[in-house]
XYZ file of C-alpha atoms in Angstrom:
338
model
C 21.475 68.784 -4.772
C 25.017 69.623 -4.223
C 25.509 71.791 -0.819
C 27.232 75.139 -1.653
C 30.340 73.703 0.254
C 30.605 70.883 -2.907
C 29.466 73.221 -5.019
C 32.256 75.402 -4.720
C 34.786 72.361 -4.637
C 33.670 71.611 -7.513
C 34.340 74.936 -9.760
C 38.028 75.027 -7.821
C 39.026 71.473 -7.860
C 36.621 69.169 -10.002
C 34.005 66.621 -9.167
C 36.187 63.647 -7.707
C 38.004 66.290 -5.405
C 35.024 67.495 -3.583
C 33.114 63.711 -3.345
C 36.793 62.820 -2.438
C 36.315 65.579 1.008
C 32.996 65.583 1.227
C 33.265 61.827 2.331
C 36.584 61.853 4.117
C 34.991 65.188 6.374
C 32.545 65.343 8.988
C 31.037 68.802 8.156
C 28.543 70.706 10.495
C 24.717 70.149 9.822
C 24.298 73.390 9.801
C 24.948 73.530 6.166
C 22.411 71.081 5.100
C 20.374 74.803 4.322
C 21.905 76.746 2.258
C 21.198 79.725 -0.035
C 21.560 79.390 -3.293
C 23.701 81.121 -5.430
C 25.227 82.311 -2.172
C 28.379 81.688 -0.217
C 28.240 82.269 3.602
C 31.788 83.245 5.136
C 31.031 80.057 7.458
C 30.512 78.225 4.077
C 33.533 79.288 2.640
C 35.706 78.876 5.710
C 34.788 75.459 5.654
C 35.334 75.135 2.360
C 38.577 76.298 2.597
C 39.300 74.255 5.904
C 38.403 71.319 3.432
C 41.230 72.067 0.547
C 44.233 72.639 3.324
C 43.680 69.336 4.862
C 43.656 68.221 1.284
C 47.085 69.742 0.872
C 48.027 68.202 4.131
C 47.303 64.622 2.832
C 49.165 64.638 -0.210
C 52.205 66.324 2.053
C 52.030 63.519 5.188
C 51.620 59.856 3.880
C 51.170 58.482 7.489
C 47.920 61.045 7.528
C 46.985 59.931 3.968
C 47.223 56.096 4.901
C 45.310 56.850 8.288
C 42.581 58.649 7.005
C 42.489 56.093 3.898
C 41.439 52.970 6.503
C 38.986 55.861 7.898
C 36.397 56.487 4.964
C 37.227 52.346 5.117
C 35.402 51.473 8.434
C 32.196 54.100 7.061
C 33.599 57.241 9.566
C 35.171 60.326 8.792
C 37.332 62.626 9.888
C 36.336 65.852 12.116
C 38.475 68.135 11.697
C 39.725 70.480 15.034
C 42.381 72.937 13.551
C 44.959 73.827 11.548
C 47.900 74.953 12.629
C 50.269 77.375 11.307
C 53.858 79.423 11.483
C 54.685 83.445 11.093
C 57.227 85.388 11.323
C 57.467 88.272 13.481
C 59.767 90.433 11.520
C 59.613 93.682 9.496
C 61.704 94.302 6.010
C 60.897 90.428 4.914
C 59.589 91.205 1.641
C 55.767 92.743 0.905
C 54.308 90.159 3.888
C 52.858 91.773 5.591
C 55.099 90.652 9.135
C 53.688 87.476 11.416
C 50.088 86.786 11.842
C 48.869 89.496 10.367
C 48.883 88.103 6.824
C 46.708 85.858 8.470
C 44.582 87.465 10.254
C 43.633 89.773 7.259
C 41.641 86.594 6.197
C 40.177 84.814 9.011
C 38.678 87.375 10.318
C 36.210 88.783 7.579
C 35.748 84.080 6.959
C 33.704 85.031 11.068
C 36.878 84.501 12.967
C 37.540 85.937 15.942
C 40.680 85.743 18.647
C 39.941 83.101 21.304
C 42.980 82.183 23.283
C 47.042 83.739 23.295
C 49.120 80.853 24.037
C 53.652 82.279 25.226
C 55.496 79.729 23.879
C 58.604 81.172 25.595
C 60.804 77.152 25.509
C 60.561 78.071 21.353
C 60.492 81.774 21.694
C 57.107 82.123 20.061
C 53.521 82.807 20.210
C 50.344 81.164 19.779
C 47.077 82.509 19.005
C 43.995 80.121 18.323
C 41.059 81.760 16.373
C 37.631 80.499 16.665
C 34.524 80.601 13.374
C 32.381 81.817 15.688
C 29.221 80.961 13.465
C 30.206 77.082 14.229
C 33.053 76.856 16.039
C 32.297 73.815 17.302
C 32.569 72.230 14.169
C 34.730 74.650 11.881
C 38.014 74.267 12.158
C 39.936 76.255 14.383
C 43.563 78.184 13.153
C 46.457 77.695 15.839
C 48.853 80.719 14.718
C 52.111 81.114 15.839
C 54.309 83.743 15.340
C 58.615 83.507 16.028
C 60.388 86.208 17.268
C 63.666 86.682 16.095
C 64.765 89.390 18.120
C 65.307 86.765 21.139
C 67.333 84.750 18.490
C 71.497 86.300 17.806
C 72.272 88.858 16.076
C 73.331 86.734 13.147
C 70.288 85.057 13.221
C 68.173 87.824 12.909
C 69.984 88.807 9.304
C 69.417 85.081 8.607
C 66.067 85.746 8.833
C 65.926 88.727 6.828
C 68.003 87.295 4.219
C 65.997 84.375 3.686
C 62.499 86.234 4.219
C 63.405 89.579 2.962
C 61.997 88.056 -0.969
C 58.711 87.289 0.301
C 55.633 88.604 -2.216
C 52.327 88.755 -0.898
C 50.031 86.322 -2.754
C 46.651 88.181 -2.010
C 45.650 90.540 -5.096
C 43.737 94.308 -4.463
C 40.847 91.723 -6.273
C 41.109 89.336 -3.525
C 41.137 92.438 -1.135
C 38.517 93.972 -1.871
C 35.631 90.558 -2.260
C 37.634 89.891 1.663
C 36.171 93.785 2.326
C 32.702 93.089 0.840
C 32.352 89.429 2.909
C 33.214 91.294 5.706
C 30.450 93.854 5.772
C 27.663 91.448 4.168
C 28.898 88.088 5.497
C 28.021 86.506 1.707
C 29.786 86.320 -1.207
C 28.317 85.278 -4.534
C 29.123 81.547 -6.141
C 31.089 83.146 -8.884
C 32.856 85.928 -5.999
C 33.567 82.923 -3.764
C 34.729 81.014 -6.566
C 37.692 83.418 -7.501
C 38.316 83.973 -4.032
C 39.345 80.658 -3.027
C 42.123 80.044 -4.868
C 43.299 83.366 -3.952
C 43.101 82.341 -0.055
C 44.652 78.867 -0.361
C 47.692 80.306 -2.116
C 47.989 82.340 1.393
C 48.428 79.563 2.968
C 52.054 78.363 1.367
C 55.399 79.147 1.211
C 56.014 83.413 -0.190
C 59.840 83.124 -0.130
C 62.165 82.281 -2.754
C 64.703 79.114 -2.234
C 67.247 79.361 0.854
C 70.130 79.822 0.577
C 71.721 76.495 2.818
C 74.127 78.670 4.679
C 71.479 80.785 5.933
C 69.561 77.915 6.719
C 72.833 75.703 9.098
C 72.452 79.046 11.330
C 68.981 79.554 11.476
C 68.926 75.150 12.600
C 71.430 76.010 14.999
C 69.241 78.070 17.491
C 65.918 77.315 16.626
C 63.654 73.991 14.526
C 60.365 76.376 13.870
C 62.454 78.768 12.147
C 64.098 76.495 9.704
C 61.033 74.966 8.903
C 59.613 78.071 7.911
C 62.360 78.372 6.353
C 61.801 75.622 3.454
C 58.078 74.875 4.439
C 56.886 79.143 4.926
C 52.712 79.897 5.643
C 51.256 75.700 4.637
C 50.013 73.798 7.855
C 52.492 72.834 9.783
C 49.933 70.197 10.982
C 46.207 69.572 11.081
C 44.505 67.678 13.358
C 41.589 64.727 13.634
C 39.575 65.115 16.341
C 38.924 61.636 17.635
C 36.385 59.761 20.367
C 40.411 58.736 22.826
C 43.207 60.227 21.770
C 44.658 57.347 23.589
C 43.270 54.054 21.893
C 44.180 56.292 18.423
C 47.845 56.148 19.524
C 47.865 52.682 20.891
C 46.028 52.187 17.422
C 48.427 53.426 15.259
C 51.140 52.228 17.569
C 50.458 49.170 16.919
C 49.809 49.364 12.851
C 53.976 50.507 12.868
C 53.153 54.180 11.983
C 55.890 56.541 13.713
C 53.502 58.036 16.807
C 54.475 60.387 19.442
C 55.846 58.463 22.132
C 53.749 60.142 24.710
C 50.146 62.148 24.677
C 49.990 65.422 25.985
C 48.071 66.033 28.146
C 46.453 69.717 29.435
C 46.713 71.432 32.500
C 42.645 71.108 33.349
C 42.953 67.482 31.716
C 40.118 68.245 29.293
C 42.918 68.077 25.909
C 44.898 65.406 25.210
C 47.120 65.832 21.829
C 49.731 63.314 20.058
C 50.781 63.551 16.742
C 52.857 60.965 14.058
C 55.804 62.526 13.499
C 56.401 64.935 10.339
C 56.947 63.359 7.024
C 60.260 64.060 5.684
C 60.660 66.020 2.022
C 63.411 67.240 -0.211
C 63.300 71.094 -0.486
C 65.600 73.214 -2.665
C 68.806 75.225 -1.071
C 71.360 77.460 -2.911
C 75.159 77.588 -2.219
C 77.597 79.689 -1.956
C 78.620 78.792 -5.412
C 75.081 79.875 -6.698
C 74.818 76.192 -7.247
C 71.155 74.556 -5.916
C 71.229 71.473 -4.352
C 68.337 69.097 -2.013
C 68.468 68.106 0.912
C 65.777 66.233 3.178
C 63.865 68.117 5.743
C 61.064 67.459 8.555
C 57.966 68.434 6.926
C 54.185 68.880 7.906
C 52.585 66.282 10.076
C 49.002 64.992 11.109
C 47.912 65.494 14.608
C 45.178 63.950 16.943
C 42.927 65.438 19.862
C 40.504 64.306 22.441
C 38.487 67.319 24.023
C 36.377 67.573 26.990
C 32.831 68.939 28.026
C 33.114 71.429 30.586
C 30.445 73.989 31.840
C 30.776 77.088 30.796
C 29.873 81.022 33.586
C 27.293 80.213 32.390
C 26.262 76.730 33.823
C 26.157 75.945 29.813
C 28.220 72.769 29.420
C 30.016 72.716 26.284
C 33.542 71.365 24.333
C 36.499 73.201 25.874
C 37.986 75.000 22.312
C 41.066 76.020 24.340
C 44.886 74.619 23.925
C 47.565 74.230 26.339
C 51.167 75.950 26.399
C 52.533 73.118 27.516
C 50.691 70.652 24.763
C 51.175 73.200 22.125
C 55.753 73.473 22.686
C 55.583 69.624 23.261
C 54.010 68.772 20.173
C 55.901 71.268 18.017
C 58.808 68.471 19.073
C 57.359 66.866 15.617
C 59.375 68.773 13.216
C 62.589 69.667 14.835
C 64.479 66.602 14.148
C 64.949 65.015 10.591
């Protein structure tokens, strides 16, 4: 018998995709028990993460190759977190500014703020959100906000032009279902199947084709804002939790894959991260003569993380689910060049 997660993926993406993702990704043993016909917020959160991870694999060939090898040897990917970039700026069309565009989705799914991380070298602020029903097994979200007010006026004007036509993908019907999910903690299978595609659309680019002149202005001051101009709110990267990130990095290096030269180590020493270089993608830009050209730019990437156990204030051992400002700023450099 199919679990609710398996059923929901099948309804929205077909049996073949459900079979592929259920075989590829670790799914919490808690989901082996379910209420037939009712989808909990945790189940919907897990399904959304699996679908967004599939998007990363379609955009990042190195990640796709790596995960194919994992399944070939009978393993599974443990999705640790997905990272997204937003812009805290007003006057950007119909989309709420900054992380508000995404937290209005995350909170009904059972996510709560776990940490705030100033990314001052990038003029950004990062925040982590954990799913409180099963925080060690359901992927976290790391949402960063860029602060245009810390840049030049020319940069700010380019931000406004690029993002000014943003649309809000969250429909009135989806808002109603999110309110019901927030209130009750679950939806019917039919409601969940109606809501899921809308939620997936929220993790995409919501503005139109940027002008090349604006892109060049943004890139001259912030590689991160230039990335947002072409990619929007898609997963900047998705992260695989592995037993030994140093070993994984060396194995990928030996295979000739574009792995980061160094492993980033947190101040505590308990969180260690590295990543493949961002995939190069072709994106369209408007020219000054109202034409459209394409240019190669940095896309998304695939990351690896190792987390150690820690002792909480009550003396209980638990996985260290925190992030590190230095690690994050080092990892973000993976999209700095193309």
